[in-house]
Coordinates of C-alpha atoms in Angstrom, one line a residue:
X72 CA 174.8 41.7 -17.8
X73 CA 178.2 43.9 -18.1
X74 CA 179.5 40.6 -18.7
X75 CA 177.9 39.6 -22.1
X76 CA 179.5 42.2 -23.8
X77 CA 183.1 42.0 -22.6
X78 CA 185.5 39.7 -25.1
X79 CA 186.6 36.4 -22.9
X80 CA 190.1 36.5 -25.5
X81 CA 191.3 39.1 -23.9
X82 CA 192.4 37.7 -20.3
X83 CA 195.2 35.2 -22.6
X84 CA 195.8 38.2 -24.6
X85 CA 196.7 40.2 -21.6
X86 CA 198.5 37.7 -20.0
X87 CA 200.9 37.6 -22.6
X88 CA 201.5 41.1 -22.4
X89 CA 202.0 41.1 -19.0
X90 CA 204.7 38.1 -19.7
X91 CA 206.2 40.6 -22.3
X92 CA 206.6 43.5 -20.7
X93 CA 206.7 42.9 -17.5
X94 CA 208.4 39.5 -17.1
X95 CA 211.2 39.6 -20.0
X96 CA 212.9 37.1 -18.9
X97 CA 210.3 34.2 -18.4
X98 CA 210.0 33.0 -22.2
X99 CA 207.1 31.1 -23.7
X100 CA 208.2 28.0 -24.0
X101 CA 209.2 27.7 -20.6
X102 CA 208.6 24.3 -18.7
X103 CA 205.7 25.0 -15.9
X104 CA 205.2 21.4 -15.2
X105 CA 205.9 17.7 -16.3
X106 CA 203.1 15.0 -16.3
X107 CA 203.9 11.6 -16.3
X108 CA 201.2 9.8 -18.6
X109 CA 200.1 6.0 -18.4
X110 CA 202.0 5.1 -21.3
X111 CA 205.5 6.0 -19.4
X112 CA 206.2 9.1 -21.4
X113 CA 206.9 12.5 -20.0
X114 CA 204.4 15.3 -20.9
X115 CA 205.9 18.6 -20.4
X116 CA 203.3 21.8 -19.7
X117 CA 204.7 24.9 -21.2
X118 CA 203.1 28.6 -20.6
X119 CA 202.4 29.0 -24.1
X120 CA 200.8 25.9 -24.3
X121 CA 198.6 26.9 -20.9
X122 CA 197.7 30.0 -22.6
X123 CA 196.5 28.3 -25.9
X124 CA 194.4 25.6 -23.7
X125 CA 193.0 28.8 -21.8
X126 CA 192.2 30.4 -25.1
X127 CA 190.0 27.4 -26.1
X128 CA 188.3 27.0 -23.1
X129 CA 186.9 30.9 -23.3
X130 CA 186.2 30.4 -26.9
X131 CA 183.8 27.7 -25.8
X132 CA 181.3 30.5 -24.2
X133 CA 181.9 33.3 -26.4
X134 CA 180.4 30.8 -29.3
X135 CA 177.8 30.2 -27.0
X136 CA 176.8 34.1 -26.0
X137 CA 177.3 34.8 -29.8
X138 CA 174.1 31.4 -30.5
X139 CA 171.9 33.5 -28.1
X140 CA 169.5 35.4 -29.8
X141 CA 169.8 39.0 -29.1
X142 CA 172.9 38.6 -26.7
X143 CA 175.5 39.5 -29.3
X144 CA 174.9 43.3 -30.6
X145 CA 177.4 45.5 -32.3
X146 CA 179.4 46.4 -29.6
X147 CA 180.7 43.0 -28.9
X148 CA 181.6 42.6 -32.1
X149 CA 183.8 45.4 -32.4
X150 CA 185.5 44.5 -29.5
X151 CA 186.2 41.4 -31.3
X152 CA 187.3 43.0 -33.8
X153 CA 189.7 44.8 -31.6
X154 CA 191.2 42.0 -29.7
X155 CA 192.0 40.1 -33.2
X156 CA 193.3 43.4 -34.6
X157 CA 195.5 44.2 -31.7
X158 CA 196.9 40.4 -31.3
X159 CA 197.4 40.0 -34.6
X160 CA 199.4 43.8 -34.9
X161 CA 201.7 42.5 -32.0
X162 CA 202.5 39.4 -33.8
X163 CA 203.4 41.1 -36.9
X164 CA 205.1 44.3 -35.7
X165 CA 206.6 43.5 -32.1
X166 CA 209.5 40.5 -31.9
X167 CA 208.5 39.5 -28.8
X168 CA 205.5 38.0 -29.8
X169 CA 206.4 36.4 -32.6
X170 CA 205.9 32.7 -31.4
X171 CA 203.6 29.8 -32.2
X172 CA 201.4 31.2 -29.1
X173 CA 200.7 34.4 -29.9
X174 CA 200.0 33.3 -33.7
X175 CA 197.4 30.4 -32.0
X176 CA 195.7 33.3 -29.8
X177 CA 195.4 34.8 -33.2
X178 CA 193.6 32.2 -34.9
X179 CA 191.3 31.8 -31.8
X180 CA 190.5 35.6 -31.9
X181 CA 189.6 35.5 -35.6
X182 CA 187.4 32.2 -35.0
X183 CA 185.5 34.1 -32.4
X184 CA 184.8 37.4 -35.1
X185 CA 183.5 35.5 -37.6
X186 CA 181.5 33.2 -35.3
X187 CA 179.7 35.9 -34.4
X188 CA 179.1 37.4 -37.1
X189 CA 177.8 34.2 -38.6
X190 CA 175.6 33.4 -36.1
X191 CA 174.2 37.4 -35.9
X192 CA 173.2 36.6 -40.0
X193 CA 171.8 33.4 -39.0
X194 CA 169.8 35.4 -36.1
X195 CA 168.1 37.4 -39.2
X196 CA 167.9 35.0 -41.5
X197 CA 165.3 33.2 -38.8
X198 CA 163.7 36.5 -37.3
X199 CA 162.4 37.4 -40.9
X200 CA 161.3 33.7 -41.9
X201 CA 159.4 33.9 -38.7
X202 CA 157.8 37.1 -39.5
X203 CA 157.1 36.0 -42.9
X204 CA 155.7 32.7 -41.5
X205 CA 153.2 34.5 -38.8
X206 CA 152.2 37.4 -41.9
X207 CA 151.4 33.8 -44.5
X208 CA 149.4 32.6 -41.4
X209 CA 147.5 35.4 -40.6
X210 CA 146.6 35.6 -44.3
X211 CA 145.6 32.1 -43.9
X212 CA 143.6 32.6 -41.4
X213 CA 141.8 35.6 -42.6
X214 CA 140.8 34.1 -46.2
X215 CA 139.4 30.8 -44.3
X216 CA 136.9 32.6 -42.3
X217 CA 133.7 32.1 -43.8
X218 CA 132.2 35.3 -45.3
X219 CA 128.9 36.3 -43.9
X220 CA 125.5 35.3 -45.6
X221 CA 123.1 37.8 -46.8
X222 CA 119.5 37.1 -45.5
X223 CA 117.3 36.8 -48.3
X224 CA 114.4 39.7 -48.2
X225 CA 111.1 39.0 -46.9
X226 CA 108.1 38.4 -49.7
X227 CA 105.4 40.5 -49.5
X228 CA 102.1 39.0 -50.9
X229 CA 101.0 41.9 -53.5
X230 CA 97.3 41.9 -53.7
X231 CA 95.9 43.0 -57.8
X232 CA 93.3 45.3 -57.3
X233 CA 92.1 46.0 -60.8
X234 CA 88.5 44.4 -61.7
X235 CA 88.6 40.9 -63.2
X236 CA 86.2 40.3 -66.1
X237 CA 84.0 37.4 -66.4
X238 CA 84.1 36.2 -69.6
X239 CA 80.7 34.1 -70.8
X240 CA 81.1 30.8 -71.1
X241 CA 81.5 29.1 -74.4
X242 CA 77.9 27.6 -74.3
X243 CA 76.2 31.0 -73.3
X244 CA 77.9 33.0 -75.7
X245 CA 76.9 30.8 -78.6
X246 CA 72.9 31.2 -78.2
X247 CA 73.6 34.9 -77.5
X248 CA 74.8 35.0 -80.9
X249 CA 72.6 32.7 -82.6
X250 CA 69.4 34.9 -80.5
X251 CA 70.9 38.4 -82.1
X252 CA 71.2 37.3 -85.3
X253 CA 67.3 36.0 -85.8
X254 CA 66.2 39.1 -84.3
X255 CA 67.9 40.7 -87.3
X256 CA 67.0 38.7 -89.7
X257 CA 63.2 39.0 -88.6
X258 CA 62.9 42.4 -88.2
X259 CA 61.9 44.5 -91.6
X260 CA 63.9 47.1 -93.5
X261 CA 62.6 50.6 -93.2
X262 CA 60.7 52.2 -95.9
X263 CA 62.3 54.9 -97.3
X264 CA 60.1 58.3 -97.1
X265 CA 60.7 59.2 -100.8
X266 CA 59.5 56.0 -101.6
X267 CA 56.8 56.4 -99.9
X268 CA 55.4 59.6 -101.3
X269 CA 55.5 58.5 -104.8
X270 CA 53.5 55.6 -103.6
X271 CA 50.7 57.5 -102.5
X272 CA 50.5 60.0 -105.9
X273 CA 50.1 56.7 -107.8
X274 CA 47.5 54.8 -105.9
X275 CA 44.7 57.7 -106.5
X276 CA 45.7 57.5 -110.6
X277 CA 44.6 54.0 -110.4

């Protein structure tokens, strides 16, 4: 695990140090080898073309630590930051590095910063589309659950306990009617007593 976080850049960078200051006398462009290609021509190896090629190969799995999610935290990318800072410095303030390989080691070291940072953006950029994706599902989910429904009440049969009137029937009614009113008709007005008093003084006069 110590590995993820250590900056590949820096063996090529440290070899070229170590060619600097230790070795003065073995320059950059000196010949390591000659390969004779197909074609007939003569391909001649130098060291700063061996460090380049090395610097390219261990660019190939920083990118790829950097595209794992969660593998590339802070730390390693100060370190990056520090390996293109210091290469860069040396090119610029030392004349001993100031060659086309140390400039290429450059360029490779500032390809591998912003990589990462890149990719650690891109790494956010997904984490909180996802989040927002699972929170609009959820949501989803919860409003296409179907809501509970309410049991309608149970009817009581209510039972009216107040007294129902009969009425009479058309027929009926009418000759109770028509029976009351002869009776009324039939019966005879009272005499009035007054009345009858002065009746009876003038019946003896007759």
């Amino acid at each position: 695990m110590s590995i993820i976080g250590f900056p590949l850049l820096l063996i090529p960078v440290a070899i070229c140090n170590i060619i600097v200051f230790l070795m003065p006398g073995l320059a950059f462009d000196a010949a390591l080898t000659r390969v004779v290609l197909p074609s007939g021509a003569t391909w001649t190896i130098a060291l700063g073309d061996t460090l380049v090629a090395l610097g390219v190969l261990l660019l190939l799995p920083e990118v790829m630590k950097a595209a794992r999610p969660g593998a590339k935290y802070l730390t390693d990318h100060l370190l990056s930051l520090l390996v293109l800072g210091g290469i860069t410095a040396e090119f610029v303030m030392l004349p001993q590095f100031a060659n086309a390989t140390v400039a290429l080691l450059s360029l490779l070291a500032l390809v591998d910063f912003l990589s990462g940072i890149a990719l650690r953006s891109r790494h956010k950029r997904e984490a909180r589309a996802a989040r927002s994706a699972a929170a609009k599902s959820s949501a989803e989910t919860i409003e296409d659950e179907p809501e509970p429904v309410a049991k309608p009440a149970p009817v009581v049969p209510t039972i009216d306990l107040a007294p129902q009137t009969v009425e009479p029937t058309s027929a009926s009614a009418a000759s109770a009617a028509s029976i009351a009113e002869a009776v009324l008709l039939d019966r005879p007005e009272p005499v009035k007593p007054a009345e009858t008093a002065k009746n009876e003084e003038k019946s003896p006069a007759r």
